[in-house]
Coordinates of C-alpha atoms in Angstrom, one line a residue:
M1 CA 126.7 88.6 124.3
N2 CA 126.0 89.7 120.7
F3 CA 125.2 86.5 118.9
A4 CA 123.2 83.4 119.5
E5 CA 124.8 80.2 120.7
N6 CA 123.5 76.7 121.5
N7 CA 120.0 77.4 120.1
R8 CA 119.7 80.6 122.3
I9 CA 119.2 84.2 121.4
S10 CA 121.2 87.1 122.7
H11 CA 119.8 90.1 124.6
R12 CA 120.2 92.3 121.5
Q13 CA 118.2 89.8 119.4
L14 CA 115.5 89.7 122.1
Y15 CA 115.3 93.5 122.2
R16 CA 115.0 93.8 118.4
Q17 CA 112.3 91.2 118.3
M18 CA 110.3 93.3 120.7
I19 CA 110.7 96.3 118.5
L20 CA 109.7 94.3 115.4
A21 CA 106.7 92.6 117.0
F22 CA 105.1 95.6 118.7
T23 CA 105.8 98.6 116.5
A24 CA 103.2 98.2 113.7
P25 CA 100.4 97.0 116.0
F26 CA 101.0 100.0 118.3
L27 CA 101.3 102.6 115.6
L28 CA 98.2 101.4 113.8
C29 CA 95.9 100.4 116.7
L30 CA 96.7 102.5 119.8
F31 CA 95.8 105.9 118.5
G32 CA 92.6 107.6 117.3
E33 CA 88.8 107.2 118.0
Q34 CA 89.1 108.0 121.7
R35 CA 91.8 105.5 122.4
L36 CA 95.3 106.6 123.6
L37 CA 95.1 110.4 123.0
G38 CA 95.7 113.8 124.4
K39 CA 97.0 114.7 127.9
A40 CA 95.2 111.7 129.4
G41 CA 97.1 109.5 127.0
I42 CA 100.5 111.1 127.9
L43 CA 99.9 110.8 131.7
G44 CA 98.5 107.3 131.2
L45 CA 101.5 106.4 129.2
F46 CA 103.9 107.3 132.1
V47 CA 101.8 105.5 134.7
G48 CA 101.5 102.4 132.6
M49 CA 105.2 102.5 131.8
V50 CA 106.1 102.4 135.5
L51 CA 103.7 99.5 136.1
L52 CA 105.2 97.6 133.1
L53 CA 108.7 98.0 134.4
I54 CA 107.6 96.5 137.7
Y55 CA 105.8 93.7 135.8
V56 CA 109.0 92.7 134.0
I57 CA 110.6 91.8 137.3
F58 CA 107.6 89.6 138.0
L59 CA 107.9 87.9 134.5
I60 CA 111.6 87.1 134.9
R61 CA 110.9 85.2 138.1
L62 CA 108.3 83.1 136.2
G63 CA 110.8 81.7 133.8
N64 CA 111.2 78.3 135.5
S65 CA 107.4 77.9 136.1
C66 CA 106.6 78.1 132.4
T67 CA 109.1 75.5 131.2
D68 CA 106.6 72.8 132.1
L69 CA 103.1 74.0 133.0
R70 CA 101.9 70.5 133.8
K71 CA 104.7 70.0 136.3
W72 CA 104.2 73.4 138.1
A73 CA 100.4 73.7 138.0
G74 CA 99.2 70.1 137.7
P75 CA 97.8 68.2 134.7
F76 CA 94.5 70.0 134.6
L77 CA 95.4 73.5 135.6
G78 CA 98.5 73.4 133.6
R79 CA 96.6 72.7 130.4
M80 CA 94.0 75.3 131.3
I81 CA 96.7 78.0 131.7
G82 CA 98.3 76.9 128.4
L83 CA 94.9 77.1 126.7
L84 CA 94.5 80.7 128.1
F85 CA 97.7 81.7 126.3
V86 CA 96.8 79.8 123.1
I87 CA 93.4 81.6 122.9
Y88 CA 95.2 84.9 123.3
V89 CA 97.6 84.0 120.5
I90 CA 94.8 83.0 118.2
F91 CA 92.6 86.0 118.9
T92 CA 95.4 88.5 118.7
G93 CA 96.7 87.0 115.4
A94 CA 93.2 87.1 114.0
Y95 CA 92.8 90.7 115.0
L96 CA 96.1 91.6 113.4
L97 CA 95.0 89.8 110.2
S98 CA 91.8 91.7 110.2
V99 CA 93.7 95.0 110.4
L100 CA 95.9 93.8 107.6
T101 CA 92.9 93.0 105.4
E102 CA 91.5 96.5 106.1
I103 CA 94.5 98.7 105.6
V104 CA 96.4 97.0 102.8
P105 CA 93.6 97.1 100.1
E106 CA 92.8 100.7 101.0
S107 CA 96.3 102.1 101.4
L108 CA 98.6 99.9 99.3
L109 CA 96.9 97.5 96.9
T110 CA 93.8 97.8 94.8
G111 CA 91.9 95.1 93.1
V112 CA 93.1 92.4 95.6
P113 CA 90.4 91.1 98.0
G114 CA 91.3 91.4 101.7
P115 CA 90.7 87.7 102.5
W116 CA 93.3 86.6 99.9
I117 CA 95.8 89.0 101.5
S118 CA 95.0 87.5 104.9
F119 CA 95.3 84.0 103.6
F120 CA 98.7 84.4 102.0
A121 CA 99.9 86.3 105.0
V122 CA 99.0 83.5 107.5
I123 CA 100.5 80.9 105.2
C124 CA 103.8 82.8 104.9
C125 CA 103.9 83.6 108.6
S126 CA 103.2 80.0 109.7
L127 CA 106.0 78.4 107.7
G128 CA 108.8 77.2 110.1
T129 CA 107.2 78.7 113.2
H130 CA 107.6 75.4 115.0
K131 CA 111.4 75.5 114.7
G132 CA 113.9 76.9 117.1
M133 CA 114.4 80.4 118.4
Q134 CA 117.6 81.1 116.5
R135 CA 115.8 81.6 113.2
R136 CA 113.6 84.4 114.6
G137 CA 116.5 85.8 116.5
R138 CA 118.5 86.2 113.4
M139 CA 115.5 88.0 111.7
G140 CA 115.4 90.4 114.6
E141 CA 119.1 90.9 114.5
V142 CA 119.1 91.8 110.8
S143 CA 116.0 93.9 110.5
G144 CA 115.0 95.2 113.9
G145 CA 117.4 98.1 113.9
I146 CA 116.6 99.1 110.3
L147 CA 112.9 99.2 111.1
L148 CA 113.4 101.3 114.2
L149 CA 115.6 103.7 112.3
G150 CA 113.2 103.9 109.4
I151 CA 110.2 104.7 111.6
L152 CA 112.0 107.4 113.6
L153 CA 113.3 108.9 110.3
M154 CA 109.8 109.1 108.9
M155 CA 108.4 110.6 112.1
G156 CA 111.1 113.2 111.8
L157 CA 110.1 114.0 108.2
C158 CA 106.5 114.5 109.4
L159 CA 107.5 117.2 111.8
G160 CA 107.5 119.6 109.0
Q161 CA 103.7 119.2 108.7
S162 CA 103.0 120.0 112.4
K163 CA 101.7 123.3 113.7
G164 CA 102.0 124.7 117.2
A165 CA 98.5 126.0 117.1
Y166 CA 97.1 122.5 116.4
L167 CA 99.0 121.1 119.4
Q168 CA 97.6 123.9 121.5
E169 CA 94.1 122.6 120.8
M170 CA 95.0 119.3 122.5
L171 CA 96.6 121.1 125.5
Q172 CA 93.5 123.2 126.0
A173 CA 91.2 120.1 126.1
P174 CA 90.0 119.2 129.6
L175 CA 91.8 116.5 131.5
V176 CA 89.6 113.8 133.1
Q177 CA 91.1 111.5 135.7
K178 CA 89.0 108.6 134.6
E179 CA 90.5 108.9 131.1
V180 CA 94.0 108.7 132.6
I181 CA 93.2 105.5 134.4
S182 CA 91.6 104.1 131.2
C183 CA 94.6 105.0 129.1
S184 CA 97.0 103.4 131.7
Y185 CA 95.0 100.2 131.7
G186 CA 94.7 100.3 127.9
L187 CA 98.5 100.5 127.6
L188 CA 98.9 97.5 129.9
C189 CA 96.4 95.6 127.7
A190 CA 98.4 96.5 124.6
F191 CA 101.6 95.2 126.2
S192 CA 99.9 91.9 127.4
G193 CA 101.9 90.1 124.8
L194 CA 104.8 90.4 127.3
G195 CA 103.0 87.6 129.2
L196 CA 104.5 85.2 126.7
L197 CA 108.0 86.1 127.7
P198 CA 108.5 83.4 130.4
F199 CA 107.9 80.7 127.8
I200 CA 111.0 81.8 125.9
L201 CA 113.3 82.7 128.7
E202 CA 115.0 79.3 128.6
N203 CA 116.1 80.2 125.1
V204 CA 117.7 83.5 126.1
S205 CA 121.3 83.7 127.0
Q206 CA 121.9 84.9 130.6
R207 CA 118.2 85.1 131.3
A208 CA 118.8 86.4 134.8
T209 CA 119.8 89.7 133.4
A210 CA 117.2 89.7 130.5
G211 CA 114.9 92.0 132.5
R212 CA 117.1 95.0 131.7
T213 CA 116.8 94.2 127.9
V214 CA 113.0 93.9 128.1
A215 CA 112.8 97.1 130.1
G216 CA 114.9 98.8 127.4
G217 CA 112.4 97.6 124.8
I218 CA 109.5 98.9 126.8
L219 CA 111.2 102.3 127.2
T220 CA 111.9 102.5 123.5
L221 CA 108.4 101.6 122.5
C222 CA 106.9 104.0 125.0
G223 CA 109.2 106.7 123.7
M224 CA 107.9 106.1 120.2
I225 CA 104.3 106.2 121.5
L226 CA 105.0 109.5 123.3
G227 CA 106.4 111.0 120.1
M228 CA 103.2 110.0 118.2
L229 CA 101.0 111.4 121.0
L230 CA 102.6 114.8 120.3
L231 CA 103.1 114.5 116.6
L232 CA 99.5 113.4 115.6
P233 CA 97.6 116.3 117.2
A234 CA 100.2 118.7 115.9
V235 CA 99.6 117.5 112.4
F236 CA 95.8 116.9 112.4
G237 CA 94.4 119.0 115.1
W238 CA 92.5 117.7 118.1
E239 CA 88.9 117.3 116.7
R240 CA 90.0 115.5 113.6
L241 CA 92.3 113.1 115.5
K242 CA 89.4 111.9 117.7
E243 CA 87.5 110.8 114.6
E244 CA 90.4 108.9 112.8
A245 CA 90.3 105.1 113.0
Y246 CA 93.9 104.7 111.9
P247 CA 95.5 108.2 112.1
V248 CA 98.9 106.9 111.1
L249 CA 97.6 106.2 107.6
P250 CA 96.6 109.8 106.7
L251 CA 99.9 110.9 108.3
L252 CA 101.6 108.8 105.7
A253 CA 99.5 110.3 103.0
G254 CA 100.9 113.7 103.7
A255 CA 104.6 112.6 104.1
D256 CA 107.0 113.4 101.3
L257 CA 110.7 113.7 100.7
P258 CA 112.1 117.3 100.3
G259 CA 111.7 118.5 96.8
N260 CA 108.8 116.1 96.1
V261 CA 111.2 113.6 94.5
L262 CA 109.0 110.6 95.3
A263 CA 105.2 111.0 94.8
R264 CA 104.3 107.8 96.7
F265 CA 106.7 108.1 99.6
D266 CA 104.0 106.7 101.9
V267 CA 104.5 103.3 100.3
L268 CA 107.9 103.1 101.9
W269 CA 106.4 103.7 105.4
M270 CA 103.7 101.2 104.6
A271 CA 106.4 98.6 103.8
F272 CA 107.9 99.1 107.2
L273 CA 104.6 98.8 109.0
L274 CA 103.6 95.7 106.9
Y275 CA 106.8 93.9 107.6
S276 CA 106.4 94.6 111.4
L277 CA 102.8 93.4 111.2
L278 CA 103.7 90.2 109.5
F279 CA 106.6 89.6 112.0
A280 CA 104.1 90.1 114.8
V281 CA 101.7 87.4 113.4
G282 CA 104.7 85.1 112.9
S283 CA 105.9 85.7 116.4
L284 CA 102.4 84.9 117.8
L285 CA 102.4 81.6 115.9
H286 CA 105.9 80.8 117.1
Y287 CA 105.2 81.5 120.7
G288 CA 101.9 79.6 120.4
H289 CA 103.9 76.5 119.5
Q290 CA 106.1 77.1 122.5
V291 CA 103.0 77.3 124.8
I292 CA 101.4 74.2 123.3
H293 CA 104.6 72.2 123.8
Q294 CA 105.2 73.3 127.3
A295 CA 101.5 72.8 128.3
H296 CA 101.5 69.3 126.6
L297 CA 98.5 70.2 124.4
G298 CA 99.8 68.3 121.3
T299 CA 100.7 70.3 118.2
G300 CA 99.2 73.4 116.7
R301 CA 101.2 73.5 113.5
F302 CA 98.2 73.3 111.2
W303 CA 95.1 74.0 113.1
M304 CA 96.3 77.2 114.9
P305 CA 96.9 79.3 111.8
A306 CA 93.7 77.9 110.2
V307 CA 91.6 78.9 113.2
M308 CA 93.4 82.3 113.2
F309 CA 92.6 82.9 109.6
F310 CA 88.9 81.9 109.7
L311 CA 88.3 83.9 112.9
S312 CA 89.8 87.0 111.2
L313 CA 87.0 86.7 108.6
L314 CA 84.2 85.8 110.9
K315 CA 81.5 88.5 111.4
V316 CA 78.5 88.3 113.7
A317 CA 75.7 90.8 113.0
G318 CA 78.1 92.6 110.7
R319 CA 80.8 93.0 113.4
G320 CA 84.2 91.4 113.1
I321 CA 86.8 90.6 115.7
G322 CA 88.0 94.3 115.8
A323 CA 84.7 95.2 117.4
W324 CA 85.2 93.1 120.5
Y325 CA 88.9 92.3 120.7
G326 CA 89.6 95.3 123.0
S327 CA 86.9 94.1 125.4
Y328 CA 88.3 90.6 125.4
L329 CA 91.7 91.9 126.4
A330 CA 90.4 94.3 129.1
Y331 CA 87.8 92.1 130.8
I332 CA 88.9 88.5 130.1
H333 CA 92.5 87.9 129.1
V334 CA 94.4 90.4 131.3
P335 CA 92.6 89.6 134.6
L336 CA 92.9 85.8 133.9
L337 CA 96.5 86.3 132.8
L338 CA 97.5 88.0 136.1
A339 CA 95.6 85.4 138.1
A340 CA 97.3 82.5 136.4
Q341 CA 100.8 84.1 136.7
V342 CA 100.3 84.8 140.4
Y343 CA 99.2 81.2 140.9
L344 CA 102.3 79.9 139.1
L345 CA 104.6 82.2 141.1
L346 CA 103.1 81.3 144.5
G347 CA 102.4 77.6 143.7
R348 CA 106.0 76.6 142.9
K349 CA 108.1 74.9 145.6
G350 CA 120.7 77.8 111.4
R351 CA 118.9 75.6 109.4
G352 CA 115.7 77.5 108.8
K353 CA 117.3 80.9 108.3
K354 CA 117.5 80.7 104.4
K355 CA 113.9 79.4 104.1
A356 CA 112.6 82.2 106.4
L357 CA 114.4 84.9 104.5
T358 CA 113.2 83.5 101.1
V359 CA 109.6 83.5 102.4
A360 CA 109.9 87.1 103.7
V361 CA 111.4 88.3 100.4
M362 CA 108.8 86.5 98.3
W363 CA 106.0 88.0 100.3
L364 CA 107.4 91.6 100.3
L365 CA 108.6 91.7 96.7
P366 CA 105.2 92.0 95.1
F367 CA 104.4 95.0 97.2
F368 CA 107.5 96.8 95.9
L369 CA 107.1 95.7 92.3
M370 CA 103.4 96.5 92.1
G371 CA 103.7 99.9 93.6
C372 CA 100.3 101.3 93.9
G373 CA 98.2 98.2 93.5
G374 CA 97.1 95.1 91.7
V375 CA 96.0 96.9 88.5
E376 CA 98.7 97.3 85.9
P377 CA 99.9 100.9 85.2
E378 CA 98.8 100.8 81.6
K379 CA 95.3 100.1 82.7
R380 CA 95.1 103.2 84.9
M381 CA 94.2 106.8 84.5
Y382 CA 96.2 109.3 86.6
P383 CA 94.5 112.6 87.1
L384 CA 97.0 115.3 88.3
A385 CA 94.3 117.9 88.9
L386 CA 90.7 117.7 90.1
G387 CA 88.2 120.5 89.6
V388 CA 84.9 120.4 91.5
D389 CA 82.0 122.9 91.5
W390 CA 78.3 122.8 92.4
K391 CA 76.0 123.8 89.5
E392 CA 72.4 123.2 88.8
E393 CA 71.9 121.2 92.0
Q394 CA 74.6 118.7 91.3
F395 CA 78.4 118.3 91.4
L396 CA 80.4 119.1 88.3
V397 CA 83.7 117.1 88.5
N398 CA 86.6 117.6 86.0
Y399 CA 89.5 115.2 86.0
G400 CA 92.7 116.5 84.3
M401 CA 94.1 113.4 82.7
P402 CA 97.6 113.7 81.2
D403 CA 98.8 111.4 78.4
L404 CA 100.0 108.2 80.1
P405 CA 103.1 107.5 78.1
A406 CA 104.3 111.1 78.3
A407 CA 103.5 111.3 82.1
T408 CA 105.5 108.1 82.8
G409 CA 108.4 109.1 80.5
Q410 CA 107.9 106.1 78.2
E411 CA 107.8 108.2 75.0
K412 CA 107.7 111.9 74.0
E413 CA 104.3 113.5 73.6
E414 CA 103.5 114.1 70.0
E415 CA 103.2 117.6 68.7
G416 CA 99.8 119.0 69.2
Q417 CA 98.7 116.2 71.6
K418 CA 96.8 117.5 74.6
S419 CA 96.0 116.1 78.0
S420 CA 92.4 114.9 78.1
L421 CA 89.7 116.5 80.3
L422 CA 87.0 114.2 81.6
S423 CA 83.8 115.9 83.0
L424 CA 81.1 114.1 84.9
K425 CA 78.0 115.3 86.8
G426 CA 76.0 113.8 89.6
K427 CA 74.1 114.6 92.8
T428 CA 76.5 112.4 94.8
F429 CA 80.1 111.2 94.4
A430 CA 78.8 107.6 94.4
E431 CA 76.7 108.4 91.4
I432 CA 79.8 110.0 89.7
E433 CA 81.9 107.0 90.4
K434 CA 79.2 104.8 88.8
Q435 CA 79.2 107.0 85.7
Y436 CA 83.0 106.7 85.5
G437 CA 82.8 102.9 85.7
R438 CA 80.2 102.7 83.0
S439 CA 82.0 105.0 80.5
Q440 CA 85.7 104.5 81.1
E441 CA 87.8 101.4 80.5
K442 CA 90.7 102.3 82.8
Y443 CA 90.9 102.3 86.6
L444 CA 90.8 105.8 88.2
D445 CA 94.0 106.1 90.3
M446 CA 93.9 109.2 92.5
G447 CA 97.3 108.5 94.0
H448 CA 99.1 111.1 91.8
L449 CA 96.7 114.0 92.4
E450 CA 98.6 117.2 92.8
V451 CA 96.0 120.0 92.6
L452 CA 92.4 120.5 93.8
L453 CA 90.4 123.4 92.2
L454 CA 87.2 124.4 93.9
G455 CA 84.5 126.6 92.3
E456 CA 83.1 129.6 94.0
E457 CA 79.5 128.2 94.1
L458 CA 80.8 125.1 95.9
L459 CA 82.8 127.2 98.4
N460 CA 79.9 129.5 99.1
G461 CA 77.3 126.7 99.3
E462 CA 76.6 123.8 101.8
H463 CA 78.1 120.9 99.8
L464 CA 81.9 121.3 100.5
G465 CA 81.6 118.8 103.3
E466 CA 80.4 116.1 101.0
L467 CA 83.5 116.6 98.8
L468 CA 85.9 116.5 101.8
A469 CA 84.1 113.4 103.1
Y470 CA 84.6 111.7 99.7
L471 CA 88.3 112.7 99.5
K472 CA 88.8 111.5 103.1
K473 CA 87.7 108.0 102.0
E474 CA 90.1 108.0 99.1
A475 CA 93.2 106.6 100.9
F476 CA 95.4 107.2 97.9
V477 CA 94.7 111.0 97.8
G478 CA 97.7 112.6 99.4
E479 CA 96.9 115.4 101.9
N480 CA 99.8 117.5 100.8
L481 CA 98.2 118.5 97.5
Y482 CA 97.5 122.2 96.9
V483 CA 94.0 123.6 97.0
F484 CA 92.9 126.6 94.9
Q485 CA 89.7 128.5 94.1
T486 CA 88.5 129.8 90.8
V487 CA 85.3 131.2 89.2
A488 CA 85.7 128.9 86.2
P489 CA 87.1 125.4 87.2
E490 CA 86.4 123.9 83.8
E491 CA 88.2 126.7 81.9
V492 CA 91.2 126.4 84.2
M493 CA 91.2 122.6 83.9
S494 CA 91.1 122.9 80.1
W495 CA 94.2 125.0 80.0
Q496 CA 97.4 123.7 78.3
G497 CA 100.9 125.1 78.5
G498 CA 102.8 125.8 75.4
N499 CA 104.9 122.7 75.9
G500 CA 102.0 120.5 76.7
T501 CA 102.2 121.0 80.5
S502 CA 99.0 120.1 82.3
V503 CA 97.5 122.4 84.9
G504 CA 98.4 120.0 87.7
E505 CA 102.1 120.1 86.8
Y506 CA 102.1 123.8 86.1
L507 CA 100.5 124.9 89.4
T508 CA 102.7 122.5 91.4
G509 CA 105.7 123.9 89.7
I510 CA 104.8 127.4 90.6
M511 CA 104.3 126.5 94.2
E512 CA 107.4 124.4 94.6
N513 CA 110.1 124.9 91.9
R514 CA 111.3 128.3 93.0
M515 CA 114.0 129.7 95.1
T516 CA 113.3 129.6 98.9
G517 CA 112.7 133.3 99.1
Q518 CA 110.2 133.2 96.2
H519 CA 107.9 130.5 97.5
K520 CA 104.3 131.3 97.3
K521 CA 102.3 130.2 100.3
G522 CA 99.8 127.5 99.4
V523 CA 96.9 125.9 101.2
T524 CA 97.0 122.1 101.5
L525 CA 94.2 119.6 101.7
R526 CA 95.2 118.8 105.2
E527 CA 94.7 122.4 106.3
L528 CA 91.2 122.3 104.7
Y529 CA 90.4 119.1 106.7
H530 CA 91.5 120.8 109.9
S531 CA 89.1 123.8 109.4
W532 CA 86.3 121.3 108.5
Y533 CA 86.7 119.2 111.6
E534 CA 87.2 122.3 113.9
K535 CA 84.1 124.0 112.3
E536 CA 86.3 127.0 111.6
P537 CA 86.2 129.4 108.6
L538 CA 88.1 128.0 105.7
P539 CA 91.6 129.4 105.1
R540 CA 91.9 131.9 102.3
L541 CA 92.6 129.9 99.1
P542 CA 94.8 131.3 96.3
E543 CA 92.7 132.1 93.3
I544 CA 93.5 130.9 89.8
Q545 CA 92.7 133.0 86.7
V546 CA 93.3 132.3 83.0
Q547 CA 94.9 135.3 81.3
G548 CA 95.3 134.5 77.6
E549 CA 97.6 131.6 77.4
K550 CA 98.9 131.9 80.9
L551 CA 97.6 130.9 84.4
E552 CA 98.0 133.4 87.2
I553 CA 97.8 132.9 90.9
L554 CA 96.2 135.7 92.9
E555 CA 97.3 135.7 96.5

C-alpha cells in the first residue's frame, strides 16, 4: 500500500518518517568525544543492530497493549507507564533543542541568540501536533526520500577528502571488549525512540507486517552510521576525531562542489540536518500527544512544548541537559522502558497538510534567504586571505579585505581602487578580536576565507597551536582553504594584481583554475589540523614570494 487511507499511514510513509526523525540526531550526536567511534563502534554497531531487529518483533506484539494503557496495566500503573514515555519525550525534545541552539548560531546564523532559535523552533514544531497521523505521514512521504538522497550524496562528495593513511590510524588503535559492549548499549539507547512505535501501530495500515518496514529503517540508518564510522576517521584522522564534539560540522566545512562553484556549500547540508532535527522535535511532540491520550493523562498541547523549551535552557552549576541526558537514557529510561514493556506483554490476557507545509516553509525560508547569518551582507567584511606571524612577542594578523561591491558583483571596481589591508597586533586572538570590535564598524565574516599565509617566525616558534585553536573555534572557516608560508606575510598580503585581483583570489586561482595535469599540490587547513592533533611534523607548505609585480609559488 503506497498511500494513506482512513487516517492511516502506509508502510512507506512510516519508513520515511523514521529516516527523517533519526538522521540528524544520529549524525550530530552519535560520533566524536569517545562515543560511537573506531573498531569498537563498528563491532558495537553490528551487535546492536541484531538486538534491535529482535526488539522490533517484540514491539509489534505490543501494539494492542498500548492502545489503552489504563485498560491493560490498570489505572495507576497505566498512568505511570504513560508518564515514563512523556518524560522521555520532554527530555529528548529539550536535548535536541539544546543541540539546535548550540550548532545553529555557530554554523549557520550569527547575531541571533540561541534561546530565540529554540523558542521559534518549538513553536513551529508544536503547531498541529495534536492532529492525526496523515499529516505527518504526508510530510514523510514528500521529503523523506529527498533527505536520504541528499545526505548520501553529500557523504559521497566528502569521500574526496578522505585518506587511506588516516583510516589506517583508526585500524591500528587497540580494540577493547568493554568499549564494544558500551557502543552496543549506546546504540540501543540512541534507538530508544522506537519504544514509541506501539503507540502508533493502530494508525499504520497492515500493522501485522509493519515489522519488516521498521527493520528496513533500522538497516538503512545503521548503514548510514557505518558509512560515517569509516568516513570520519578517513577525513580527520583518529586523534582529532576523538576530540571533536560534533565532527559532522567540520566535515561540512570542508565539503565543496567540484570547481568550487559554491563557496558556502555546507549551508545546504546544514539545511538538510536542520529540517531533520525540526521534524524529530515535531515527531516527539506528536507522539507525546498520542501517549497522553492513550494513558488518560489529559492534554499536553500547551504545557509539554513549554516544559521542553524551558528545560532546554536550564543549567545547573553551568551544566545543561546535554551533560546528563546520556546518563538518563542509559541508567533510567532504557531499563524502565524494557521493564514496562515486558510487564505490558506478559500482563495482557488532509486537513492540516497545508498548514504544516506553510509552517515548515516559513521556518526554513529565512535560513536560505539570510545565507550566512543574521547580519546583513552590506554590514560585513569578507577577508579572502589571512596572514599571521609572530613578531615582538605578539601576533601580527593581516586581513585581506576586498572591495565589497566588486567582490559581490554589484558594480565594477573603479580604476585604481585597491583592496584594503587591515593589520592588528595582540598577544592573544581574543585581544585582536577586541581591537577589531573597537576600530571597525562592520562584522568580520570569515566564511569566505580562501588562503592562509603563515610567517616563518610563527612556524618555527611555539605559537602555531594558538592560531589553529582559534581557527578551530571559528565555525565559518572552511577547512579546505589553502595554507602557504612566506618570509614577509604583510608584503604578500599587500600585493595587488594588475586588474585589481586580491591575493586570496590570485593564489586560489593558481591552485585550482588550471588543467588537471598542471594542478599544483597544495596543503589545506584540514591537513594542518591532522598534523597538529597527531603531534607530527607539519607538512611542507608551498612558499610565496613577491617578484616585482608577480607572486610566485615555490614548491
